[in-house]
Coordinates of C-alpha atoms in Angstrom, one line a residue:
X159 CA 9.6 -12.8 10.6
X160 CA 9.2 -12.6 6.8
X161 CA 6.3 -14.4 5.3
X162 CA 6.8 -17.3 3.0
X163 CA 4.7 -17.8 -0.1
X164 CA 1.5 -19.8 0.3
X165 CA 2.5 -23.5 0.8
X166 CA -0.7 -25.1 2.1
X167 CA -1.0 -28.8 1.3
X168 CA -2.5 -29.3 -2.1
X169 CA -2.6 -32.2 -4.6
X170 CA 0.3 -32.4 -7.0
X171 CA -0.1 -29.8 -9.7
X172 CA -0.4 -30.8 -13.3
X173 CA -0.4 -29.2 -16.7
X174 CA -0.5 -25.4 -16.7
X175 CA -0.1 -24.8 -13.0
X176 CA 2.9 -27.3 -12.9
X177 CA 4.9 -25.2 -15.4
X178 CA 7.4 -22.8 -13.9
X179 CA 6.1 -19.4 -13.1
X180 CA 8.5 -17.8 -15.6
X181 CA 7.0 -19.9 -18.4
X182 CA 3.4 -19.3 -17.5
X183 CA 4.0 -15.5 -17.2
X184 CA 5.8 -15.6 -20.5
X185 CA 2.9 -17.3 -22.3
X186 CA 0.5 -14.7 -20.8
X187 CA 2.7 -11.8 -21.7
X188 CA 3.4 -12.9 -25.2
X189 CA -0.3 -13.6 -25.9
X190 CA -1.1 -10.1 -24.6
X191 CA 1.6 -8.6 -26.8
X192 CA 0.2 -10.3 -29.9
X193 CA -3.2 -8.7 -29.2
X194 CA -1.7 -5.3 -28.5
X195 CA 0.4 -5.5 -31.7
X196 CA -2.8 -6.2 -33.7
X197 CA -4.5 -3.2 -32.1
X198 CA -1.5 -1.0 -33.0
X199 CA -1.4 -2.2 -36.5
X200 CA -5.1 -1.5 -37.1
X201 CA -4.8 1.9 -35.5
X202 CA -1.8 2.8 -37.6
X203 CA -3.7 1.7 -40.7
X204 CA -6.8 3.8 -40.0
X205 CA -5.1 6.8 -38.3
X206 CA -6.5 10.2 -39.1
X207 CA -4.2 12.7 -41.0
X208 CA -4.6 15.0 -38.0
X209 CA -3.5 12.3 -35.5
X210 CA -0.1 12.3 -33.8
X211 CA 1.3 9.7 -36.3
X212 CA -0.5 11.0 -39.4
X213 CA -2.3 9.1 -42.2
X214 CA 0.9 7.2 -43.2
X215 CA 1.7 6.0 -39.7
X216 CA 3.1 2.7 -38.7
X217 CA 3.6 0.6 -35.5
X218 CA 7.1 2.1 -35.5
X219 CA 5.8 5.7 -35.6
X220 CA 3.5 4.9 -32.7
X221 CA 6.4 3.5 -30.7
X222 CA 8.3 6.7 -31.2
X223 CA 5.4 9.2 -30.7
X224 CA 4.7 11.6 -27.8
X225 CA 7.1 11.2 -24.9
X226 CA 9.3 8.8 -26.8
X227 CA 10.5 11.8 -28.8
X228 CA 11.7 13.5 -25.7
X229 CA 13.6 10.4 -24.4
X230 CA 15.1 10.1 -27.9
X231 CA 16.1 13.7 -27.8
X232 CA 17.7 13.4 -24.4
X233 CA 19.7 10.3 -25.5
X234 CA 21.0 12.1 -28.5
X235 CA 21.5 15.7 -27.2
X236 CA 21.5 15.6 -23.4
X237 CA 19.9 18.3 -21.4
X238 CA 19.8 22.1 -22.2
X239 CA 22.2 24.4 -20.2
X240 CA 19.7 27.2 -20.8
X241 CA 16.0 26.8 -20.3
X242 CA 14.1 27.5 -23.5
X243 CA 11.5 30.3 -23.2
X244 CA 8.1 30.9 -24.8
X245 CA 7.3 34.2 -26.6
X246 CA 5.8 35.4 -23.3
X247 CA 9.0 34.7 -21.4
X248 CA 7.8 31.6 -19.5
X249 CA 9.8 28.4 -19.4
X250 CA 8.9 26.2 -22.3
X251 CA 8.7 22.4 -22.4
X252 CA 12.1 20.8 -22.4
X253 CA 14.1 17.6 -21.7
X254 CA 14.6 18.2 -18.0
X255 CA 11.1 16.7 -17.4
X256 CA 12.5 13.3 -18.5
X257 CA 14.9 11.2 -16.4
X258 CA 18.0 9.8 -18.0
X259 CA 18.2 6.1 -17.3
X260 CA 15.6 4.8 -19.8
X261 CA 16.8 7.2 -22.5
X262 CA 20.4 6.1 -22.3
X263 CA 19.7 2.4 -21.6
X264 CA 17.6 2.4 -24.8
X265 CA 20.5 4.0 -26.7
X266 CA 22.9 1.4 -25.4
X267 CA 20.6 -1.5 -26.4
X268 CA 19.9 0.1 -29.7
X269 CA 23.6 0.4 -30.7
X270 CA 23.8 -3.0 -32.5
X271 CA 20.7 -2.0 -34.5
X272 CA 21.8 1.6 -35.2
X273 CA 18.4 2.8 -34.0
X274 CA 17.4 4.3 -30.6
X275 CA 13.8 3.3 -31.2
X276 CA 14.6 -0.4 -31.6
X277 CA 16.5 -0.3 -28.3
X278 CA 13.6 1.6 -26.6
X279 CA 11.0 -1.0 -27.7
X280 CA 13.3 -3.9 -26.6
X281 CA 13.9 -2.3 -23.2
X282 CA 10.1 -1.7 -22.7
X283 CA 9.2 -5.3 -23.9
X284 CA 11.8 -7.0 -21.7
X285 CA 11.2 -4.9 -18.7
X286 CA 7.4 -5.4 -19.1
X287 CA 7.9 -9.2 -19.0
X288 CA 10.2 -9.1 -16.0
X289 CA 7.8 -6.7 -14.2
X290 CA 4.9 -9.2 -14.9
X291 CA 7.0 -12.0 -13.4
X292 CA 7.9 -9.9 -10.3
X293 CA 4.3 -8.9 -9.9
X294 CA 3.3 -12.5 -9.8
X295 CA 5.9 -13.3 -7.2
X296 CA 4.8 -10.2 -5.1
X297 CA 1.2 -11.3 -5.2
X298 CA 2.0 -14.9 -4.4
X299 CA 3.3 -13.7 -1.0
X300 CA -0.4 -13.7 0.1
X301 CA -2.5 -15.0 -2.8
X302 CA -3.1 -18.4 -4.4
X303 CA -1.8 -19.3 -7.9
X304 CA -5.1 -18.6 -9.6
X305 CA -5.4 -15.1 -8.2
X306 CA -1.8 -14.1 -8.9
X307 CA -2.0 -15.5 -12.4
X308 CA -5.2 -13.6 -13.3
X309 CA -3.8 -10.4 -11.8
X310 CA -0.9 -10.8 -14.3
X311 CA -3.3 -11.4 -17.1
X312 CA -5.1 -8.1 -16.3
X313 CA -1.8 -6.3 -16.0
X314 CA -0.3 -7.7 -19.2
X315 CA -3.5 -7.0 -21.2
X316 CA -4.6 -4.0 -19.3
X317 CA -6.0 -0.7 -20.7
X318 CA -2.5 0.9 -20.7
X319 CA -0.5 -2.2 -21.6
X320 CA 0.5 -0.7 -25.0
X321 CA 3.2 1.1 -22.9
X322 CA 5.1 -2.2 -22.9
X323 CA 5.7 -1.7 -26.7
X324 CA 6.5 2.0 -27.0
X325 CA 9.3 4.3 -26.1
X326 CA 8.1 5.2 -22.6
X327 CA 9.9 4.6 -19.3
X328 CA 6.9 3.0 -17.5
X329 CA 7.9 -0.6 -18.0
X330 CA 11.4 -0.1 -16.6
X331 CA 10.0 1.9 -13.7
X332 CA 7.5 -0.8 -12.9
X333 CA 10.2 -3.4 -12.9
X334 CA 12.3 -1.5 -10.3
X335 CA 9.1 -0.7 -8.3
X336 CA 7.8 -4.2 -8.1
X337 CA 11.2 -5.5 -7.2
X338 CA 11.4 -2.9 -4.4
X339 CA 7.9 -3.8 -3.1
X340 CA 8.8 -7.5 -3.2
X341 CA 12.0 -6.8 -1.3
X342 CA 10.1 -5.0 1.4
X343 CA 7.5 -7.8 1.7
X344 CA 10.4 -10.3 2.1
X345 CA 12.3 -7.9 4.4
X346 CA 15.3 -7.9 2.1
X347 CA 16.1 -4.3 2.6
X348 CA 19.7 -4.4 1.3
X349 CA 18.6 -4.5 -2.4
X350 CA 16.7 -1.3 -2.0
X351 CA 19.9 0.7 -1.8
X352 CA 20.3 -0.1 -5.5
X353 CA 16.6 -0.1 -6.5
X354 CA 15.7 3.3 -5.1
X355 CA 18.3 5.2 -7.3
X356 CA 17.3 3.1 -10.3
X357 CA 13.6 4.1 -9.7
X358 CA 14.5 7.7 -9.1
X359 CA 16.4 8.2 -12.4
X360 CA 14.0 6.3 -14.5
X361 CA 10.9 8.4 -14.0
X362 CA 9.3 10.6 -11.3
X363 CA 7.7 8.8 -8.4
X364 CA 10.5 7.8 -6.0
X365 CA 9.2 10.4 -3.5
X366 CA 6.0 8.4 -3.3
X367 CA 8.3 5.5 -2.3
X368 CA 9.8 7.6 0.4
X369 CA 6.4 8.3 1.8
X370 CA 5.6 4.6 1.6
X371 CA 8.7 3.7 3.6
X372 CA 7.7 6.2 6.3
X373 CA 4.2 4.8 6.5
X374 CA 5.6 1.2 6.4
X375 CA 7.9 2.0 9.3
X376 CA 5.0 3.4 11.4
X377 CA 2.9 0.3 10.6
X378 CA 5.7 -2.0 11.6
X379 CA 6.2 0.0 14.9
X380 CA 2.5 -0.2 15.7
X381 CA 2.3 -4.0 15.1
X382 CA 5.7 -4.8 16.7
X383 CA 4.1 -6.8 19.5
X384 CA 2.9 -9.5 17.1
X385 CA 5.5 -8.8 14.3
X386 CA 8.8 -8.0 16.0
X387 CA 10.7 -5.0 14.6
X388 CA 14.4 -5.5 14.9
X389 CA 16.8 -2.6 15.4
X390 CA 18.6 -3.4 12.1
X391 CA 15.2 -3.1 10.3
X392 CA 14.6 0.3 11.9
X393 CA 18.0 1.5 10.7
X394 CA 17.3 0.2 7.2
X395 CA 13.8 1.7 7.0
X396 CA 15.0 5.2 8.2
X397 CA 18.1 5.1 6.0
X398 CA 16.2 4.0 2.9
X399 CA 13.5 6.6 3.5
X400 CA 16.2 9.3 3.6
X401 CA 17.8 7.9 0.5
X402 CA 14.5 7.9 -1.4
X403 CA 13.9 11.5 -0.3
X404 CA 17.4 12.6 -1.4
X405 CA 17.2 10.9 -4.7
X406 CA 13.7 12.3 -5.2
X407 CA 14.9 15.9 -4.8
X408 CA 18.3 15.4 -6.4
X409 CA 17.1 15.9 -10.0
X410 CA 15.8 19.3 -9.1
X411 CA 19.3 20.1 -7.7
X412 CA 21.0 18.7 -10.8
X413 CA 18.8 20.7 -13.1
X414 CA 19.4 23.8 -11.1
X415 CA 23.1 23.5 -11.2
X416 CA 23.2 22.7 -14.9
X417 CA 21.0 25.6 -15.9
X418 CA 21.9 28.1 -13.2
X419 CA 18.2 28.3 -12.2
X420 CA 17.3 26.6 -8.9
X421 CA 13.7 26.3 -10.0
X422 CA 14.5 24.8 -13.5
X423 CA 12.9 21.4 -12.9
X424 CA 9.6 22.6 -11.4
X425 CA 9.3 25.4 -14.0
X426 CA 9.7 22.8 -16.7
X427 CA 7.0 20.6 -15.2
X428 CA 4.7 23.6 -14.9
X429 CA 5.2 24.3 -18.6
X430 CA 3.1 21.3 -19.5
X431 CA 0.1 22.7 -17.5
X432 CA -0.1 25.6 -19.9
X433 CA -1.5 23.2 -22.5
X434 CA -4.7 23.3 -20.4
X435 CA -4.5 26.3 -18.2
X436 CA -2.6 29.3 -19.7
X437 CA -2.2 31.1 -16.4
X438 CA -0.7 28.1 -14.6
X439 CA 1.6 30.3 -12.7
X440 CA 5.3 30.2 -12.3
X441 CA 5.6 28.6 -8.8
X442 CA 4.7 25.0 -7.8
X443 CA 2.2 24.7 -5.0
X444 CA 1.5 21.2 -3.6
X445 CA -2.0 19.9 -4.2
X446 CA -2.9 22.9 -6.4
X447 CA -3.0 20.9 -9.6
X448 CA -6.0 18.8 -8.7
X449 CA -7.9 21.7 -7.4
X450 CA -7.3 23.8 -10.5
X451 CA -8.2 20.8 -12.7
X452 CA -11.4 20.1 -10.8
X453 CA -12.6 23.6 -11.7
X454 CA -11.2 23.4 -15.2
X455 CA -12.6 20.1 -16.3
X456 CA -16.1 20.5 -14.8
X457 CA -16.2 23.9 -16.4
X458 CA -15.4 22.2 -19.8
X459 CA -18.3 19.9 -19.1
X460 CA -20.7 22.8 -18.5
X461 CA -20.9 22.5 -14.7
X462 CA -20.0 24.9 -11.9
X463 CA -16.5 24.6 -10.5
X464 CA -17.9 23.8 -7.1
X465 CA -19.3 20.5 -8.5
X466 CA -15.7 19.6 -9.4
X467 CA -14.4 20.4 -5.9
X468 CA -17.1 18.2 -4.4
X469 CA -16.4 15.4 -6.8
X470 CA -12.6 15.7 -6.0
X471 CA -13.4 15.5 -2.3
X472 CA -15.7 12.5 -2.7
X473 CA -13.0 10.7 -4.9
X474 CA -10.4 11.2 -2.2
X475 CA -12.7 9.9 0.5
X476 CA -13.8 7.0 -1.7
X477 CA -10.2 5.9 -2.4
X478 CA -9.4 6.1 1.3
X479 CA -12.4 4.0 2.1
X480 CA -11.5 1.3 -0.4
X481 CA -8.0 1.1 0.9
X482 CA -9.1 0.9 4.5
X483 CA -12.2 -1.3 4.3
X484 CA -12.7 -3.1 1.0
X485 CA -12.1 -6.8 1.9
X486 CA -10.3 -7.8 -1.3
X487 CA -8.0 -4.8 -1.0
X488 CA -7.3 -5.6 2.6
X489 CA -6.2 -9.1 1.7
X490 CA -3.4 -7.7 -0.6
X491 CA -1.4 -7.0 2.5
X492 CA -0.1 -3.9 4.2
X493 CA 2.8 -3.3 1.8
X494 CA 0.7 -3.0 -1.3
X495 CA -2.0 -1.0 0.4
X496 CA 0.5 1.5 1.8
X497 CA 2.2 1.8 -1.6
X498 CA -1.1 2.5 -3.4
X499 CA -2.1 5.1 -0.7
X500 CA 1.4 6.7 -0.9
X501 CA 1.4 6.9 -4.6
X502 CA -2.1 8.4 -4.8
X503 CA -1.2 11.0 -2.2
X504 CA 1.9 11.8 -4.3
X505 CA -0.1 12.2 -7.5
X506 CA -2.6 14.4 -5.6
X507 CA 0.3 16.6 -4.5
X508 CA 2.2 17.1 -7.7
X509 CA 0.0 16.3 -10.8
X510 CA -2.4 18.3 -12.9
X511 CA -4.9 15.7 -13.9
X512 CA -5.7 15.3 -17.6
X513 CA -5.7 12.4 -20.0
X514 CA -2.2 11.3 -18.9
X515 CA -3.6 10.5 -15.5
X516 CA -4.5 7.1 -16.7
X517 CA -0.9 6.4 -17.6
X518 CA 0.3 7.8 -14.3
X519 CA -2.0 5.4 -12.4
X520 CA -0.1 2.4 -13.8
X521 CA 2.2 2.1 -10.8
X522 CA -0.7 1.1 -8.6
X523 CA -1.0 -2.1 -10.7
X524 CA -0.4 -4.4 -7.7
X525 CA -4.1 -3.6 -7.0
X526 CA -5.0 -5.9 -9.9
X527 CA -4.6 -8.6 -7.2
X528 CA -7.8 -7.4 -5.5
X529 CA -9.7 -7.4 -8.8
X530 CA -8.5 -11.0 -9.5
X531 CA -9.6 -12.4 -6.1
X532 CA -13.2 -13.3 -6.8
X533 CA -13.0 -16.9 -8.0
X534 CA -15.7 -16.5 -10.6
X535 CA -14.8 -17.4 -14.2
X536 CA -17.4 -15.1 -15.7
X537 CA -16.1 -12.2 -13.5
X538 CA -12.5 -12.8 -14.5
X539 CA -13.3 -13.2 -18.2
X540 CA -15.5 -10.1 -18.0
X541 CA -12.7 -8.0 -16.5
X542 CA -10.3 -9.3 -19.2
X543 CA -12.8 -8.3 -21.9
X544 CA -13.2 -4.9 -20.3
X545 CA -9.4 -4.5 -20.2
X546 CA -9.0 -5.3 -23.9
X547 CA -11.9 -2.9 -24.9
X548 CA -10.3 -0.1 -22.8
X549 CA -6.9 -0.9 -24.3
X550 CA -8.3 -0.5 -27.9
X551 CA -10.1 2.7 -26.9
X552 CA -6.9 4.2 -25.4
X553 CA -4.7 3.2 -28.4
X554 CA -7.2 4.6 -30.9
X555 CA -7.7 7.9 -29.1
X556 CA -4.1 8.5 -28.2
X557 CA -2.6 7.6 -31.6
X558 CA -5.3 7.2 -34.2
X559 CA -7.7 10.1 -33.8
X560 CA -7.3 13.8 -34.3
X561 CA -5.1 15.5 -31.6
X562 CA -7.0 17.4 -28.9
X563 CA -6.2 18.7 -25.5
X564 CA -7.7 15.5 -23.9
X565 CA -5.9 13.0 -26.2
X566 CA -2.5 12.9 -24.6
X567 CA -1.1 9.6 -23.4

């Protein structure tokens, strides 16, 4: 049967812990946004003329920089019927790499203000708060109030938390994702028939959720003796896994029909690799991106490519070992562990790692619950300080310093 939140007998709560979770999360989230706003203001003030926002940048120009420009373009102009080409005849970067839901929701919210950018920031801010609240609820399935609360602190003030204040789709995707994980943990599968399409058309990543559902179904089958698996649950898991797979590949079909090129979407995604590897090829090969990147980056650092391949193998083995054996991670529960594993496999299969990798790792944020478990105030405060330092470093590099091939959010 579905697990209930921790309800062990404890003395009556007072003060901070007695406040509703929505209020406590709101206080944490707003405090974190004040700090992030201060960081953004300082970076906008000191930005290099060669930076993405220029010497006369502002918080507004940061909010609308990088991928926000693409979402804005999609909202205003839609998607191209003909794929743009480079001088060499390869497919160029274009809007098909960006899903439509966030772009058009931001346009709708921005209508009263007459500005897409205002709508984009509002959507990101609100979705970020709601994602923080759902993350708290998700972690409370297995953890105490203190652990769940500190995990939200790390999430709201984390190294990439500036994403909650810019025109990126991450906040909205995280909201759908955390809701979906919470529904699975509570065995409320019906809501997933709505949440999966919402995830799929917000940003790439729903195929990782399809893998997660497959692994979850296997785990439930293996443990059915102590955790009965009803026939209706089997039907839901299989149907939802199929739905997530269909939604995950549907954008490729839509792009192919609209442009007349069946490989339009994958060719568009490969166009971004040419910023690092000019001969990235014209065909997508699963898992090739990380292998190519291992040789490329270690070559940039003056080391043989073989060192990069060994480092990649060790990183994969290390991540697997943490998910399987690290005691704090194990206490997160099977749903979070399987999601983190599924998403990491998905990234390994489809992504070419560069500086955007840090942003693409944000969907494994439920793992903050493991970081928050040690009940040591110095540890927790130290992690928070590290988060804030990393957040400042990320904002400064991505928006304030001279553009380079490794300063892309």
